[in-house]
GROMACS .gro file of N, CA, C and O in nm:
model
  332
    1GLU      N    1  -1.531   1.617  -2.414
    1GLU     CA    2  -1.498   1.477  -2.385
    1GLU      C    3  -1.360   1.469  -2.315
    1GLU      O    4  -1.346   1.402  -2.214
    2ASN      N    5  -1.260   1.537  -2.370
    2ASN     CA    6  -1.127   1.535  -2.308
    2ASN      C    7  -1.127   1.602  -2.171
    2ASN      O    8  -1.058   1.558  -2.081
    3ILE      N    9  -1.204   1.707  -2.156
    3ILE     CA   10  -1.211   1.776  -2.027
    3ILE      C   11  -1.269   1.683  -1.920
    3ILE      O   12  -1.221   1.680  -1.807
    4LYS      N   13  -1.369   1.605  -1.955
    4LYS     CA   14  -1.426   1.509  -1.860
    4LYS      C   15  -1.321   1.409  -1.815
    4LYS      O   16  -1.311   1.376  -1.698
    5ARG      N   17  -1.242   1.360  -1.909
    5ARG     CA   18  -1.138   1.262  -1.876
    5ARG      C   19  -1.033   1.322  -1.784
    5ARG      O   20  -0.988   1.259  -1.690
    6ILE      N   21  -0.995   1.444  -1.811
    6ILE     CA   22  -0.895   1.511  -1.728
    6ILE      C   23  -0.949   1.533  -1.586
    6ILE      O   24  -0.879   1.512  -1.488
    7ALA      N   25  -1.073   1.570  -1.574
    7ALA     CA   26  -1.133   1.596  -1.443
    7ALA      C   27  -1.141   1.469  -1.359
    7ALA      O   28  -1.129   1.474  -1.238
    8ILE      N   29  -1.160   1.356  -1.423
    8ILE     CA   30  -1.174   1.229  -1.350
    8ILE      C   31  -1.038   1.173  -1.309
    8ILE      O   32  -1.027   1.098  -1.213
    9THR      N   33  -0.932   1.211  -1.377
    9THR     CA   34  -0.799   1.159  -1.349
    9THR      C   35  -0.758   1.192  -1.205
    9THR      O   36  -0.763   1.307  -1.164
   10GLU      N   37  -0.720   1.090  -1.132
   10GLU     CA   38  -0.675   1.109  -0.995
   10GLU      C   39  -0.524   1.090  -0.990
   10GLU      O   40  -0.469   1.010  -1.063
   11THR      N   41  -0.460   1.163  -0.903
   11THR     CA   42  -0.316   1.144  -0.885
   11THR      C   43  -0.292   1.084  -0.748
   11THR      O   44  -0.362   1.116  -0.651
   12TYR      N   45  -0.195   0.997  -0.740
   12TYR     CA   46  -0.160   0.930  -0.616
   12TYR      C   47  -0.013   0.960  -0.587
   12TYR      O   48   0.068   0.962  -0.678
   13THR      N   49   0.018   0.979  -0.462
   13THR     CA   50   0.158   1.000  -0.424
   13THR      C   51   0.202   0.887  -0.332
   13THR      O   52   0.119   0.826  -0.263
   14VAL      N   53   0.331   0.862  -0.334
   14VAL     CA   54   0.387   0.760  -0.246
   14VAL      C   55   0.359   0.799  -0.101
   14VAL      O   56   0.319   0.715  -0.020
   15ALA      N   57   0.375   0.927  -0.070
   15ALA     CA   58   0.351   0.973   0.068
   15ALA      C   59   0.208   0.947   0.112
   15ALA      O   60   0.184   0.903   0.225
   16SER      N   61   0.112   0.971   0.024
   16SER     CA   62  -0.029   0.948   0.061
   16SER      C   63  -0.057   0.800   0.083
   16SER      O   64  -0.133   0.763   0.172
   17LYS      N   65   0.006   0.715   0.004
   17LYS     CA   66  -0.014   0.571   0.020
   17LYS      C   67   0.054   0.520   0.147
   17LYS      O   68   0.003   0.431   0.214
   18VAL      N   69   0.170   0.578   0.181
   18VAL     CA   70   0.238   0.542   0.306
   18VAL      C   71   0.147   0.576   0.424
   18VAL      O   72   0.128   0.495   0.514
   19LYS      N   73   0.088   0.695   0.421
   19LYS     CA   74  -0.004   0.737   0.529
   19LYS      C   75  -0.124   0.644   0.536
   19LYS      O   76  -0.168   0.606   0.645
   20GLU      N   77  -0.177   0.608   0.420
   20GLU     CA   78  -0.293   0.519   0.414
   20GLU      C   79  -0.260   0.383   0.477
   20GLU      O   80  -0.339   0.329   0.554
   21MET      N   81  -0.141   0.330   0.446
   21MET     CA   82  -0.102   0.200   0.502
   21MET      C   83  -0.079   0.211   0.653
   21MET      O   84  -0.114   0.120   0.728
   22PHE      N   85  -0.020   0.323   0.699
   22PHE     CA   86   0.000   0.341   0.842
   22PHE      C   87  -0.133   0.349   0.916
   22PHE      O   88  -0.148   0.293   1.024
   23LYS      N   89  -0.232   0.416   0.857
   23LYS     CA   90  -0.365   0.422   0.918
   23LYS      C   91  -0.424   0.281   0.930
   23LYS      O   92  -0.487   0.248   1.030
   24GLU      N   93  -0.402   0.201   0.828
   24GLU     CA   94  -0.450   0.062   0.831
   24GLU      C   95  -0.380  -0.015   0.944
   24GLU      O   96  -0.443  -0.094   1.015
   25LEU      N   97  -0.250   0.009   0.962
   25LEU     CA   98  -0.174  -0.061   1.066
   25LEU      C   99  -0.210  -0.012   1.206
   25LEU      O  100  -0.188  -0.082   1.304
   26ILE      N  101  -0.264   0.109   1.217
   26ILE     CA  102  -0.310   0.158   1.347
   26ILE      C  103  -0.439   0.084   1.385
   26ILE      O  104  -0.459   0.048   1.500
   27ARG      N  105  -0.523   0.060   1.285
   27ARG     CA  106  -0.650  -0.010   1.310
   27ARG      C  107  -0.629  -0.157   1.343
   27ARG      O  108  -0.701  -0.213   1.424
   28LYS      N  109  -0.533  -0.221   1.278
   28LYS     CA  110  -0.503  -0.361   1.306
   28LYS      C  111  -0.354  -0.385   1.289
   28LYS      O  112  -0.288  -0.314   1.214
   29PRO      N  113  -0.299  -0.485   1.359
   29PRO     CA  114  -0.152  -0.503   1.359
   29PRO      C  115  -0.093  -0.545   1.225
   29PRO      O  116   0.024  -0.521   1.199
   30LYS      N  117  -0.174  -0.606   1.140
   30LYS     CA  118  -0.123  -0.643   1.008
   30LYS      C  119  -0.235  -0.647   0.906
   30LYS      O  120  -0.352  -0.654   0.942
   31PHE      N  121  -0.197  -0.638   0.779
   31PHE     CA  122  -0.294  -0.644   0.670
   31PHE      C  123  -0.232  -0.715   0.550
   31PHE      O  124  -0.110  -0.729   0.542
   32VAL      N  125  -0.318  -0.758   0.459
   32VAL     CA  126  -0.272  -0.823   0.336
   32VAL      C  127  -0.277  -0.719   0.225
   32VAL      O  128  -0.383  -0.668   0.190
   33PHE      N  129  -0.160  -0.684   0.173
   33PHE     CA  130  -0.148  -0.581   0.071
   33PHE      C  131  -0.237  -0.610  -0.049
   33PHE      O  132  -0.307  -0.522  -0.098
   34ASN      N  133  -0.237  -0.736  -0.095
   34ASN     CA  134  -0.314  -0.775  -0.215
   34ASN      C  135  -0.464  -0.755  -0.196
   34ASN      O  136  -0.536  -0.740  -0.293
   35LYS      N  137  -0.511  -0.760  -0.073
   35LYS     CA  138  -0.654  -0.743  -0.048
   35LYS      C  139  -0.690  -0.595  -0.032
   35LYS      O  140  -0.799  -0.552  -0.069
   36LEU      N  141  -0.597  -0.516   0.021
   36LEU     CA  142  -0.620  -0.373   0.038
   36LEU      C  143  -0.613  -0.299  -0.096
   36LEU      O  144  -0.691  -0.208  -0.122
   37TYR      N  145  -0.520  -0.341  -0.180
   37TYR     CA  146  -0.500  -0.277  -0.311
   37TYR      C  147  -0.521  -0.380  -0.423
   37TYR      O  148  -0.426  -0.431  -0.480
   38THR      N  149  -0.646  -0.409  -0.451
   38THR     CA  150  -0.678  -0.503  -0.559
   38THR      C  151  -0.710  -0.424  -0.685
   38THR      O  152  -0.758  -0.310  -0.678
   39LEU      N  153  -0.687  -0.486  -0.800
   39LEU     CA  154  -0.718  -0.418  -0.926
   39LEU      C  155  -0.868  -0.402  -0.946
   39LEU      O  156  -0.912  -0.321  -1.028
   40SER      N  157  -0.948  -0.477  -0.870
   40SER     CA  158  -1.093  -0.459  -0.881
   40SER      C  159  -1.138  -0.331  -0.808
   40SER      O  160  -1.240  -0.274  -0.841
   41LYS      N  161  -1.058  -0.286  -0.709
   41LYS     CA  162  -1.092  -0.164  -0.634
   41LYS      C  163  -1.009  -0.043  -0.677
   41LYS      O  164  -1.052   0.069  -0.662
   42CYS      N  165  -0.887  -0.068  -0.726
   42CYS     CA  166  -0.793   0.039  -0.758
   42CYS      C  167  -0.745   0.025  -0.903
   42CYS      O  168  -0.745  -0.084  -0.958
   43ASN      N  169  -0.698   0.136  -0.959
   43ASN     CA  170  -0.639   0.125  -1.093
   43ASN      C  171  -0.491   0.090  -1.079
   43ASN      O  172  -0.434   0.092  -0.969
   44LYS      N  173  -0.428   0.057  -1.190
   44LYS     CA  174  -0.289   0.010  -1.187
   44LYS      C  175  -0.194   0.113  -1.129
   44LYS      O  176  -0.103   0.079  -1.053
   45VAL      N  177  -0.215   0.240  -1.163
   45VAL     CA  178  -0.127   0.346  -1.112
   45VAL      C  179  -0.134   0.351  -0.960
   45VAL      O  180  -0.031   0.363  -0.893
   46GLU      N  181  -0.253   0.338  -0.903
   46GLU     CA  182  -0.267   0.341  -0.758
   46GLU      C  183  -0.198   0.222  -0.693
   46GLU      O  184  -0.131   0.236  -0.591
   47VAL      N  185  -0.212   0.104  -0.753
   47VAL     CA  186  -0.150  -0.017  -0.697
   47VAL      C  187   0.003  -0.005  -0.702
   47VAL      O  188   0.071  -0.035  -0.604
   48VAL      N  189   0.055   0.042  -0.814
   48VAL     CA  190   0.201   0.058  -0.828
   48VAL      C  191   0.253   0.162  -0.729
   48VAL      O  192   0.356   0.142  -0.664
   49THR      N  193   0.180   0.272  -0.714
   49THR     CA  194   0.220   0.376  -0.618
   49THR      C  195   0.217   0.322  -0.476
   49THR      O  196   0.308   0.347  -0.397
   50ALA      N  197   0.115   0.245  -0.443
   50ALA     CA  198   0.105   0.185  -0.310
   50ALA      C  199   0.219   0.087  -0.286
   50ALA      O  200   0.278   0.085  -0.177
   51PHE      N  201   0.253   0.008  -0.388
   51PHE     CA  202   0.364  -0.087  -0.373
   51PHE      C  203   0.496  -0.013  -0.352
   51PHE      O  204   0.578  -0.054  -0.270
   52THR      N  205   0.514   0.097  -0.423
   52THR     CA  206   0.634   0.179  -0.403
   52THR      C  207   0.638   0.231  -0.260
   52THR      O  208   0.744   0.233  -0.197
   53GLY      N  209   0.523   0.271  -0.207
   53GLY     CA  210   0.515   0.315  -0.068
   53GLY      C  211   0.551   0.202   0.028
   53GLY      O  212   0.618   0.225   0.129
   54LEU      N  213   0.507   0.082  -0.004
   54LEU     CA  214   0.540  -0.034   0.079
   54LEU      C  215   0.692  -0.059   0.079
   54LEU      O  216   0.750  -0.087   0.183
   55LEU      N  217   0.753  -0.046  -0.038
   55LEU     CA  218   0.899  -0.061  -0.045
   55LEU      C  219   0.969   0.045   0.040
   55LEU      O  220   1.068   0.016   0.107
   56GLU      N  221   0.917   0.166   0.039
   56GLU     CA  222   0.974   0.274   0.119
   56GLU      C  223   0.960   0.245   0.268
   56GLU      O  224   1.054   0.265   0.345
   57LEU      N  225   0.844   0.196   0.310
   57LEU     CA  226   0.826   0.159   0.451
   57LEU      C  227   0.922   0.048   0.492
   57LEU      O  228   0.974   0.048   0.603
   58THR      N  229   0.945  -0.044   0.402
   58THR     CA  230   1.039  -0.153   0.429
   58THR      C  231   1.181  -0.099   0.439
   58THR      O  232   1.257  -0.136   0.530
   59ARG      N  233   1.217  -0.011   0.348
   59ARG     CA  234   1.351   0.048   0.348
   59ARG      C  235   1.377   0.126   0.476
   59ARG      O  236   1.486   0.122   0.532
   60ARG      N  237   1.275   0.194   0.526
   60ARG     CA  238   1.288   0.271   0.651
   60ARG      C  239   1.275   0.184   0.775
   60ARG      O  240   1.277   0.235   0.887
   61ASP      N  241   1.258   0.055   0.755
   61ASP     CA  242   1.250  -0.042   0.864
   61ASP      C  243   1.130  -0.018   0.956
   61ASP      O  244   1.139  -0.033   1.077
   62LYS      N  245   1.017   0.021   0.896
   62LYS     CA  246   0.895   0.047   0.972
   62LYS      C  247   0.800  -0.072   0.975
   62LYS      O  248   0.714  -0.081   1.061
   63VAL      N  249   0.815  -0.163   0.875
   63VAL     CA  250   0.725  -0.278   0.865
   63VAL      C  251   0.804  -0.405   0.834
   63VAL      O  252   0.914  -0.399   0.782
   64ASN      N  253   0.742  -0.518   0.870
   64ASN     CA  254   0.790  -0.649   0.825
   64ASN      C  255   0.697  -0.692   0.713
   64ASN      O  256   0.575  -0.678   0.724
   65VAL      N  257   0.754  -0.743   0.606
   65VAL     CA  258   0.676  -0.787   0.491
   65VAL      C  259   0.710  -0.932   0.465
   65VAL      O  260   0.826  -0.971   0.466
   66GLU      N  261   0.606  -1.012   0.442
   66GLU     CA  262   0.627  -1.155   0.417
   66GLU      C  263   0.540  -1.201   0.301
   66GLU      O  264   0.422  -1.165   0.293
   67GLN      N  265   0.602  -1.279   0.213
   67GLN     CA  266   0.529  -1.340   0.101
   67GLN      C  267   0.580  -1.482   0.091
   67GLN      O  268   0.695  -1.505   0.058
   68GLU      N  269   0.493  -1.577   0.122
   68GLU     CA  270   0.538  -1.716   0.132
   68GLU      C  271   0.559  -1.784  -0.002
   68GLU      O  272   0.637  -1.877  -0.010
   69GLU      N  273   0.487  -1.741  -0.105
   69GLU     CA  274   0.504  -1.805  -0.236
   69GLU      C  275   0.497  -1.700  -0.345
   69GLU      O  276   0.441  -1.591  -0.325
   70LEU      N  277   0.554  -1.731  -0.460
   70LEU     CA  278   0.552  -1.642  -0.575
   70LEU      C  279   0.408  -1.605  -0.609
   70LEU      O  280   0.321  -1.692  -0.617
   71PHE      N  281   0.380  -1.478  -0.623
   71PHE     CA  282   0.246  -1.426  -0.652
   71PHE      C  283   0.146  -1.450  -0.538
   71PHE      O  284   0.026  -1.435  -0.556
   72GLY      N  285   0.196  -1.488  -0.421
   72GLY     CA  286   0.108  -1.510  -0.306
   72GLY      C  287   0.076  -1.379  -0.236
   72GLY      O  288   0.119  -1.271  -0.277
   73ASP      N  289  -0.003  -1.390  -0.130
   73ASP     CA  290  -0.040  -1.272  -0.052
   73ASP      C  291   0.084  -1.208   0.010
   73ASP      O  292   0.175  -1.278   0.056
   74ILE      N  293   0.084  -1.075   0.015
   74ILE     CA  294   0.191  -1.000   0.080
   74ILE      C  295   0.135  -0.952   0.214
   74ILE      O  296   0.045  -0.869   0.218
   75VAL      N  297   0.187  -1.008   0.322
   75VAL     CA  298   0.141  -0.972   0.456
   75VAL      C  299   0.232  -0.863   0.511
   75VAL      O  300   0.354  -0.878   0.515
   76VAL      N  301   0.171  -0.753   0.553
   76VAL     CA  302   0.245  -0.637   0.605
   76VAL      C  303   0.212  -0.624   0.753
   76VAL      O  304   0.095  -0.624   0.793
   77GLU      N  305   0.318  -0.614   0.834
   77GLU     CA  306   0.300  -0.603   0.979
   77GLU      C  307   0.388  -0.490   1.031
   77GLU      O  308   0.505  -0.478   0.993
   78ARG      N  309   0.330  -0.407   1.117
   78ARG     CA  310   0.407  -0.297   1.174
   78ARG      C  311   0.513  -0.352   1.269
   78ARG      O  312   0.486  -0.444   1.346
   79LYS      N  313   0.634  -0.296   1.259
   79LYS     CA  314   0.741  -0.342   1.348
   79LYS      C  315   0.718  -0.292   1.489
   79LYS      O  316   0.668  -0.182   1.510
   80LYS      N  317   0.752  -0.376   1.583
   80LYS     CA  318   0.742  -0.338   1.724
   80LYS      C  319   0.860  -0.249   1.758
   80LYS      O  320   0.973  -0.276   1.717
   81ARG      N  321   0.834  -0.145   1.834
   81ARG     CA  322   0.943  -0.056   1.876
   81ARG      C  323   1.015  -0.121   1.994
   81ARG      O  324   0.955  -0.170   2.088
   82VAL      N  325   1.147  -0.116   1.987
   82VAL     CA  326   1.228  -0.169   2.096
   82VAL      C  327   1.267  -0.052   2.185
   82VAL      O  328   1.324   0.046   2.141
   83SER      N  329   1.230  -0.061   2.313
   83SER     CA  330   1.258   0.050   2.406
   83SER      C  331   1.390   0.032   2.475
   83SER      O  332   1.434  -0.073   2.507
   0.00000   0.00000   0.00000
């Protein structure tokens, strides 16, 4: 029983979530974080790891993030490169 539980356990890294979000931004210019990482599709650890990745992308100045109201949708948009 314990072996089955261990085998099913998935690990998520901030780096993998950052790559996942960048792939999403390549497909479309912006996405809604809450819709991409919902608790109905992901477990809490995955959502928290993804949010940490989003904070890292923001810190590195790679994305613009907007949330108009408390607990509202988090819109993520890739920053335009200035040449």
